Amino acid sequence: MTISMVNPSGNLREQMPFLTKMERVIVSMQDPDVGMKMRNQRLLITVIPHAMTGSDIVSWLTQKYAITEEEALHIGNFLVKYGYIYPLKEPRNLCLKQDESPYRFQTPYYWTSTRWPASEMDYAIYLAKKNIRKQGELIDYEKECYNVLHKRINHTWDFVVMQAREQLRASKQRRKADRLVLEYQEQAYWLVNRPPPGAMEVLEWGPERGSIANPRVQLVTGHCFFLNNACVCECSFVKYCEQYQDHDPIMQGCLPSNPWITDDIMYWNMNSETAVMPTKLRVERWSFSFMKLLNDPLGQKEFLIYLEKEFSAENLLFWQACEDVQHGETSRIADKVDEVYKQYLAPGASNWVNIDSKTMESTLEGIHQPNRFVLYDAQRHIYFLMKKDSYPRYLKSEQYKNLLEKAIVPQETKKSVFPFMRRQRHSSPSPALLTQAGDDDGKALSSSVRLDL
Amino acid sequence: MKRKCSCKRHIFCLGLFCFIYILFFKMLCGPGERYLPRKMAAQEVQPSETIAKLKLESETLKTKLEEERAKLHDVELHQVAEKVEPLGQFVMKTRRTLKGHGNKVLCMDWCKDKRRIVSSSQDGKVIVWDAFTTNKEHAVTMPCTWVMACAYAPSGCAVACGGLDNKCSVYPLSLDKNENLAAKKKSVAMHTNYLSACSFTNSDMQILTSSGDGTCALWDVESGQLLQSFHGHAADVLCLDLAPSETGNTFVSGGCDKKANVWDMRTGQCIQSFETHESDINSVRYYPSGDAFASGSDDATCRLYDLRADREVAIYSKESIIFGASSVDFSLSGRLLFGGYNDYTINVWDVLKGTRVAILFGHENRVSTLRVSPDGTAFCSGSWDHTLRVWA
């Protein structure tokens, strides 16, 4: 056994919690009471103790975690790939086979988390041992690594060869079974830490994540001084899920059909922003919350028509203008705020909005130094005004009810006569194209959603 | 299910909370301070021997607060959802496989048109696809590797991406096939460590970024100016998500300090913080109503945090799930939570009942990114096996 034990700067177990979890599985697999049944395995003439078959591993995992065989095989495969279990037949192929192939547990000395990162010195000694044993007949990639290492740590090469010889001498004095086991263990370790070209590098983690130990004591303010009863909040999730269940295409499907499944894009055409007549589900969603109505451009349009009849359209227009200020270009903020003031806030303005005096005062003051959020309070006031007042009345109005009645309920797409034939998948115009070309004519936009391009 | 509102408990808790706050503040300012503002901004204490003492005090206060919380007889979500009908047999298949990246796919985002996506990979390639036809429409090669963040602009006319270059750049999508997209690149964000996530806000004009330098930041695209920065994480910030709420000015971020923080975009302050995960938080995503968010972590669990109750209300985990969750997203109704894991699988959870509904195999390396399409008809997963898959 080699002496050097490398201790990386970070604690690997802490960084890689999945290794700890895997080790927990391994330990419970070796539990004398509920662990795996192990047997002796005959390899040619040697008998290796404490071996188990691939199918035993899979059935133990299936039973212990109440999962399917497919999942158990998947997990078992990882145990082998990360070197916690190694195969005795075809030892260079680290994968789990669900048959009578024998496997053994790796000794904790060689666990991935114990000895990481693998040291170059150890690898050199291992290759040197192999080289001596096989009298120079190493596998290609191992030969390459050997030569590279020889060049790199040439100054300590004598030590490497000496160590290799010493270890080989010591192992010759062991029983054949023990010697084989140690060889397998060491080989499995190196297959994981120095995978052959083409094999998956299981120990690749991605870019390093540091932990900048922040010495500052940060105070987190809690704006919510009220700790609401969680039960009330949780009931709201149940309600929300129930309300939207029919609208969830993945859960309930969608009419006429899910484009990804049938290759038919009718669903998207019917629900596009420029559709003339909306679907029933879409109109229904407007009644779920005020935000849902405003998020749908068609809903906004309908709502505006209603507000015009009620002579309170300026509220929605003001809200839209504020959104534009908040989310538009910084360079145009001053101009936009000025426009908003002239149209909506100035005394005698054409579209004067009714804001409470306090908010109006602070807004008018803030306008002298226009920034993105100067209209925020006023916008919020108008938003909640619409939400409490106009929005419920809109939902009860004839306009909305009529639309809901007339709204389309699509027919389910008839299944094709030849189900194995795939529909042609039509491309659609890129949004970039639409925005660049369609600035002139709104009508051109709606008709340009052609199926053939 | 009716529950009596124990007002007395609420008032007591409120009182205790206020008391704790005042006590805390007094500790900081010393006995001479008279004026106690109700809100405190993130304060810095001068580095001295009192830091250790203050940390100890804050831990004690936190435990006291947790005890009070527990007394509110709060229940877990799955208990409340006992009467809800369980979900039936669940079948989802790969409907499209997008091949074209020559290396690990790290991030993807949907376009608002519900069929286009942008994806980025380890070798610096950013590709825009029409996922429906599987055609590639645009491709850009970034000057850096490990492009861990990419986002589609709401208008569909640009994409933003970044990674080990510590920057976030915006590329307008040109329709001229001959034009070199890289020529029109606009450098917007500058961090001092890798860019882990980026997202446009409600328009093309602002981008929110998170970085390995422990901060999040809001940028103006036009000028590249920093509008607001968000400090509070003690380690790399790995993910963020914007709230769909009415007032629409908050977002949540998750980091290597195991914390998920909710921020006010206007003031830059951290409004709420949740720390129940046992390892790095790789992904955060709001519940569709905006009242909660889910997180996926290296500790192999996903959790649901309720913003109004200010606590974790569900854990989605299984003993057989060993590897961390890299990305999570909700279905349209919020009933299903999809989690992409580092063991190459996608687990589908029943959000209300806390049980796993299905496990999806298909990818041949870890799933690094997962997003549900804007209209909820499908979701797309990207993986280190160089492919993206659309499932429905």
Short mmCIF file of C-alpha atoms in Angstrom, two decimals, chain A residues 14-15 17-19 21-22 25 64-68 70-71 74-75 78-79 81-82 200 202 204-238 240-242 244-245 247-251 254 258-261 263-265 267-268 271-273 285 289-292 295 323 326-332 372-373 376-377 380 383-384 387 424-436, chain B residues 3 10 13-14 17-18 21 24 28 39-40 42-44 51 69 72 74-77 80 84 87 90 92 95-96 104 110-111 113-116 130-133 146 148 155-157 173 175 194 202-203 205-206 213 220 222 231 233-236 238 244-247 249 256 266 269-272 279-280 282 287-289 292 298-300 306 308-311 313 318-320 322-323 331-336 338 343-345 352 356 359 361 364-366 375-378 384 390 392:
data_model
loop_
_atom_site.label_atom_id
_atom_site.label_comp_id
_atom_site.label_asym_id
_atom_site.label_seq_id
_atom_site.Cartn_x
_atom_site.Cartn_y
_atom_site.Cartn_z
CA GLU A 14 -18.94 18.29 2.73
CA GLN A 15 -18.72 19.46 -0.85
CA PRO A 17 -23.08 15.18 -0.10
CA PHE A 18 -23.97 12.49 -2.59
CA LEU A 19 -20.78 10.60 -1.69
CA LYS A 21 -25.28 9.25 0.90
CA MET A 22 -23.75 6.57 -1.32
CA VAL A 25 -26.18 2.88 1.18
CA LYS A 64 -35.00 -1.68 0.49
CA TYR A 65 -36.12 1.53 -1.22
CA ALA A 66 -39.44 0.33 -2.67
CA ILE A 67 -38.48 1.29 -6.19
CA THR A 68 -38.65 -0.31 -9.60
CA GLU A 70 -35.05 -0.05 -13.53
CA GLU A 71 -34.34 2.55 -10.86
CA HIS A 74 -29.67 2.79 -12.26
CA ILE A 75 -28.58 3.40 -8.67
CA PHE A 78 -23.61 4.51 -9.88
CA LEU A 79 -22.31 2.51 -6.95
CA LYS A 81 -19.15 3.73 -11.45
CA TYR A 82 -18.00 5.62 -8.37
CA MET A 200 -17.18 8.92 -18.62
CA VAL A 202 -17.55 10.58 -13.07
CA GLU A 204 -15.90 15.89 -13.03
CA TRP A 205 -17.74 18.43 -10.93
CA GLY A 206 -17.78 21.55 -13.06
CA PRO A 207 -16.33 24.95 -12.18
CA GLU A 208 -15.17 25.33 -8.63
CA ARG A 209 -17.56 26.88 -6.19
CA GLY A 210 -15.83 28.92 -3.57
CA SER A 211 -17.15 29.95 -0.25
CA ILE A 212 -16.21 33.52 0.41
CA ALA A 213 -16.24 33.48 4.18
CA ASN A 214 -18.07 36.71 4.76
CA PRO A 215 -17.07 38.18 8.10
CA ARG A 216 -19.79 40.81 8.12
CA VAL A 217 -22.73 40.27 10.39
CA GLN A 218 -25.69 40.92 8.15
CA LEU A 219 -28.99 41.88 9.65
CA VAL A 220 -31.90 40.63 7.65
CA THR A 221 -34.91 42.84 8.07
CA GLY A 222 -38.27 41.20 8.14
CA HIS A 223 -40.92 43.40 6.62
CA CYS A 224 -43.50 40.82 7.53
CA PHE A 225 -43.87 41.12 11.23
CA PHE A 226 -46.81 38.78 11.14
CA LEU A 227 -46.06 35.10 11.03
CA ASN A 228 -49.10 33.83 9.27
CA ASN A 229 -50.54 30.52 10.17
CA ALA A 230 -49.08 28.17 7.58
CA CYS A 231 -52.26 26.14 7.39
CA VAL A 232 -54.15 29.05 5.88
CA CYS A 233 -51.43 29.60 3.32
CA GLU A 234 -51.25 25.94 2.44
CA CYS A 235 -54.98 25.77 1.81
CA SER A 236 -54.43 28.46 -0.78
CA PHE A 237 -52.04 26.19 -2.67
CA VAL A 238 -54.63 23.45 -2.75
CA TYR A 240 -54.82 27.31 -6.67
CA CYS A 241 -53.93 23.85 -7.96
CA GLU A 242 -57.57 22.89 -8.14
CA TYR A 244 -55.83 25.70 -12.58
CA GLN A 245 -55.93 21.93 -12.97
CA HIS A 247 -55.75 24.66 -17.56
CA ASP A 248 -52.59 22.63 -17.07
CA PRO A 249 -51.76 20.95 -20.39
CA ILE A 250 -49.27 18.54 -18.85
CA MET A 251 -51.78 17.31 -16.31
CA CYS A 254 -55.19 20.47 -23.95
CA ASN A 258 -50.73 19.16 -27.41
CA PRO A 259 -48.53 20.37 -30.30
CA TRP A 260 -45.50 18.53 -28.96
CA ILE A 261 -47.34 15.22 -29.03
CA ASP A 263 -47.18 17.91 -34.20
CA ASP A 264 -50.31 19.94 -34.80
CA ILE A 265 -49.89 23.64 -33.93
CA TYR A 267 -53.44 24.92 -30.11
CA TRP A 268 -50.85 27.68 -30.48
CA ASN A 271 -54.26 30.85 -28.28
CA SER A 272 -52.02 33.35 -29.98
CA GLU A 273 -52.02 36.96 -28.87
CA ARG A 285 -58.57 32.42 -16.66
CA SER A 289 -57.14 36.99 -10.86
CA PHE A 290 -56.76 40.55 -12.01
CA MET A 291 -53.15 39.91 -12.87
CA LYS A 292 -54.13 37.08 -15.21
CA ASN A 295 -51.09 39.64 -18.46
CA GLU A 323 -45.43 50.04 -16.85
CA GLN A 326 -40.71 51.18 -15.30
CA HIS A 327 -39.61 48.73 -17.93
CA GLY A 328 -38.53 50.97 -20.77
CA GLU A 329 -35.25 52.52 -21.77
CA THR A 330 -33.53 54.55 -19.11
CA SER A 331 -32.72 57.34 -21.52
CA ARG A 332 -36.39 57.99 -22.21
CA ARG A 372 -37.86 54.45 -12.96
CA PHE A 373 -39.93 54.10 -9.80
CA TYR A 376 -44.66 53.33 -8.51
CA ASP A 377 -46.93 54.38 -5.66
CA ARG A 380 -50.09 50.73 -7.29
CA TYR A 383 -53.96 49.07 -9.83
CA PHE A 384 -55.71 48.25 -6.59
CA LYS A 387 -58.81 45.46 -8.92
CA GLN A 424 -45.10 17.72 -41.16
CA ARG A 425 -43.71 20.12 -38.62
CA HIS A 426 -44.14 23.64 -39.89
CA SER A 427 -41.82 26.39 -38.89
CA SER A 428 -43.07 29.70 -37.62
CA PRO A 429 -41.78 33.23 -38.16
CA SER A 430 -39.17 34.24 -35.65
CA PRO A 431 -40.36 36.85 -33.13
CA ALA A 432 -37.38 38.93 -34.21
CA LEU A 433 -38.78 39.03 -37.74
CA LEU A 434 -42.27 39.98 -36.60
CA THR A 435 -41.07 42.83 -34.45
CA GLN A 436 -38.82 44.26 -37.13
CA ARG B 3 -58.89 26.40 11.72
CA HIS B 10 -50.31 36.04 16.75
CA CYS B 13 -45.58 36.40 18.46
CA LEU B 14 -45.67 39.85 16.99
CA PHE B 17 -40.67 39.57 17.32
CA CYS B 18 -40.67 43.31 17.92
CA TYR B 21 -35.73 43.29 17.11
CA PHE B 24 -30.99 43.26 18.78
CA LEU B 28 -25.67 47.08 18.15
CA LYS B 39 -36.69 49.25 9.58
CA MET B 40 -33.01 48.61 9.54
CA ALA B 42 -28.22 45.76 6.22
CA GLN B 43 -25.76 47.01 8.75
CA GLU B 44 -22.07 46.46 9.02
CA ILE B 51 -18.66 39.96 16.10
CA ARG B 69 -43.10 29.64 15.18
CA LEU B 72 -48.32 28.30 16.03
CA ASP B 74 -48.30 24.87 11.81
CA VAL B 75 -48.78 21.76 9.75
CA GLU B 76 -47.00 20.43 6.73
CA LEU B 77 -48.51 20.89 3.30
CA VAL B 80 -53.50 19.85 4.54
CA VAL B 84 -56.98 16.08 -2.40
CA LEU B 87 -52.76 11.83 -9.31
CA PHE B 90 -48.36 9.61 -15.29
CA MET B 92 -44.38 11.67 -20.24
CA ARG B 95 -40.94 14.35 -27.90
CA ARG B 96 -37.93 16.15 -29.30
CA LYS B 104 -22.18 19.77 -21.98
CA TRP B 110 -37.78 29.43 -23.49
CA CYS B 111 -38.90 32.21 -25.78
CA ASP B 113 -43.50 32.23 -28.45
CA LYS B 114 -43.61 28.87 -26.63
CA ARG B 115 -41.54 26.96 -29.14
CA ARG B 116 -38.14 28.58 -29.42
CA ASP B 130 -36.99 26.26 -32.94
CA ALA B 131 -37.55 23.30 -30.64
CA PHE B 132 -40.72 22.31 -32.47
CA THR B 133 -38.94 21.65 -35.76
CA TRP B 146 -18.66 27.24 -19.28
CA MET B 148 -23.61 28.77 -17.31
CA SER B 155 -39.54 40.39 -27.10
CA GLY B 156 -37.79 37.40 -28.64
CA CYS B 157 -35.30 39.68 -30.32
CA LEU B 173 -30.87 38.19 -32.91
CA LEU B 175 -32.21 37.59 -39.26
CA TYR B 194 -18.37 33.71 -12.77
CA ASN B 202 -40.49 42.32 -17.73
CA SER B 203 -38.80 43.95 -20.70
CA MET B 205 -34.28 46.78 -20.98
CA GLN B 206 -33.18 45.30 -17.69
CA ASP B 213 -18.87 36.69 -6.26
CA ASP B 220 -29.74 48.64 -17.52
CA GLU B 222 -28.99 50.23 -22.90
CA HIS B 231 -25.55 41.86 -1.01
CA HIS B 233 -25.17 35.89 0.50
CA ALA B 234 -22.09 34.58 2.25
CA ALA B 235 -20.98 32.51 -0.74
CA ASP B 236 -21.53 32.03 -4.47
CA LEU B 238 -26.10 30.01 -8.03
CA PRO B 244 -44.78 36.69 -10.91
CA SER B 245 -46.53 38.73 -8.27
CA GLU B 246 -48.81 41.66 -8.87
CA THR B 247 -46.42 44.25 -7.64
CA ASN B 249 -40.66 43.79 -7.84
CA CYS B 256 -23.70 27.99 -1.77
CA ARG B 266 -36.27 48.74 -5.70
CA GLN B 269 -32.81 44.90 0.62
CA CYS B 270 -33.23 41.28 1.56
CA ILE B 271 -36.81 40.89 2.72
CA GLN B 272 -36.81 37.24 3.72
CA SER B 279 -26.03 21.96 0.92
CA ASP B 280 -25.70 24.32 -2.06
CA ASN B 282 -28.71 24.99 -7.30
CA TYR B 287 -44.83 28.77 -7.51
CA PRO B 288 -47.19 30.13 -10.23
CA SER B 289 -49.19 32.24 -7.78
CA ALA B 292 -44.16 30.38 -2.57
CA ASP B 298 -27.08 19.24 -3.69
CA ASP B 299 -28.51 17.63 -0.57
CA ALA B 300 -30.76 15.63 -2.93
CA ASP B 306 -44.18 29.68 1.74
CA ARG B 308 -46.49 34.47 3.78
CA ALA B 309 -45.98 31.85 6.46
CA ASP B 310 -42.26 32.55 6.21
CA ARG B 311 -41.25 28.92 6.48
CA VAL B 313 -43.82 23.79 4.11
CA LYS B 318 -36.62 9.94 -1.17
CA GLU B 319 -34.01 7.70 0.39
CA SER B 320 -33.20 6.28 -3.02
CA ILE B 322 -28.80 10.27 -3.68
CA PHE B 323 -27.68 12.89 -6.14
CA SER B 331 -46.17 22.82 -14.16
CA LEU B 332 -48.70 25.51 -15.04
CA SER B 333 -51.12 24.70 -12.21
CA GLY B 334 -48.33 24.26 -9.68
CA ARG B 335 -49.47 20.74 -8.92
CA LEU B 336 -46.35 19.12 -10.37
CA PHE B 338 -40.17 18.70 -12.12
CA ASP B 343 -28.03 11.12 -11.52
CA TYR B 344 -29.26 11.76 -15.08
CA THR B 345 -32.95 11.41 -14.15
CA LEU B 352 -49.36 19.02 -2.59
CA ARG B 356 -43.01 11.25 -6.31
CA ILE B 359 -39.14 9.14 -12.67
CA PHE B 361 -34.98 8.23 -17.70
CA GLU B 364 -27.02 9.88 -20.38
CA ASN B 365 -25.34 12.35 -18.11
CA ARG B 366 -26.42 14.76 -15.42
CA ASP B 375 -47.82 27.86 -21.84
CA GLY B 376 -47.15 24.72 -19.84
CA THR B 377 -47.50 22.29 -22.74
CA ALA B 378 -44.07 20.75 -22.26
CA TRP B 384 -24.14 17.12 -19.83
CA VAL B 390 -38.49 18.30 -24.81
CA ALA B 392 -44.70 16.19 -22.99
#
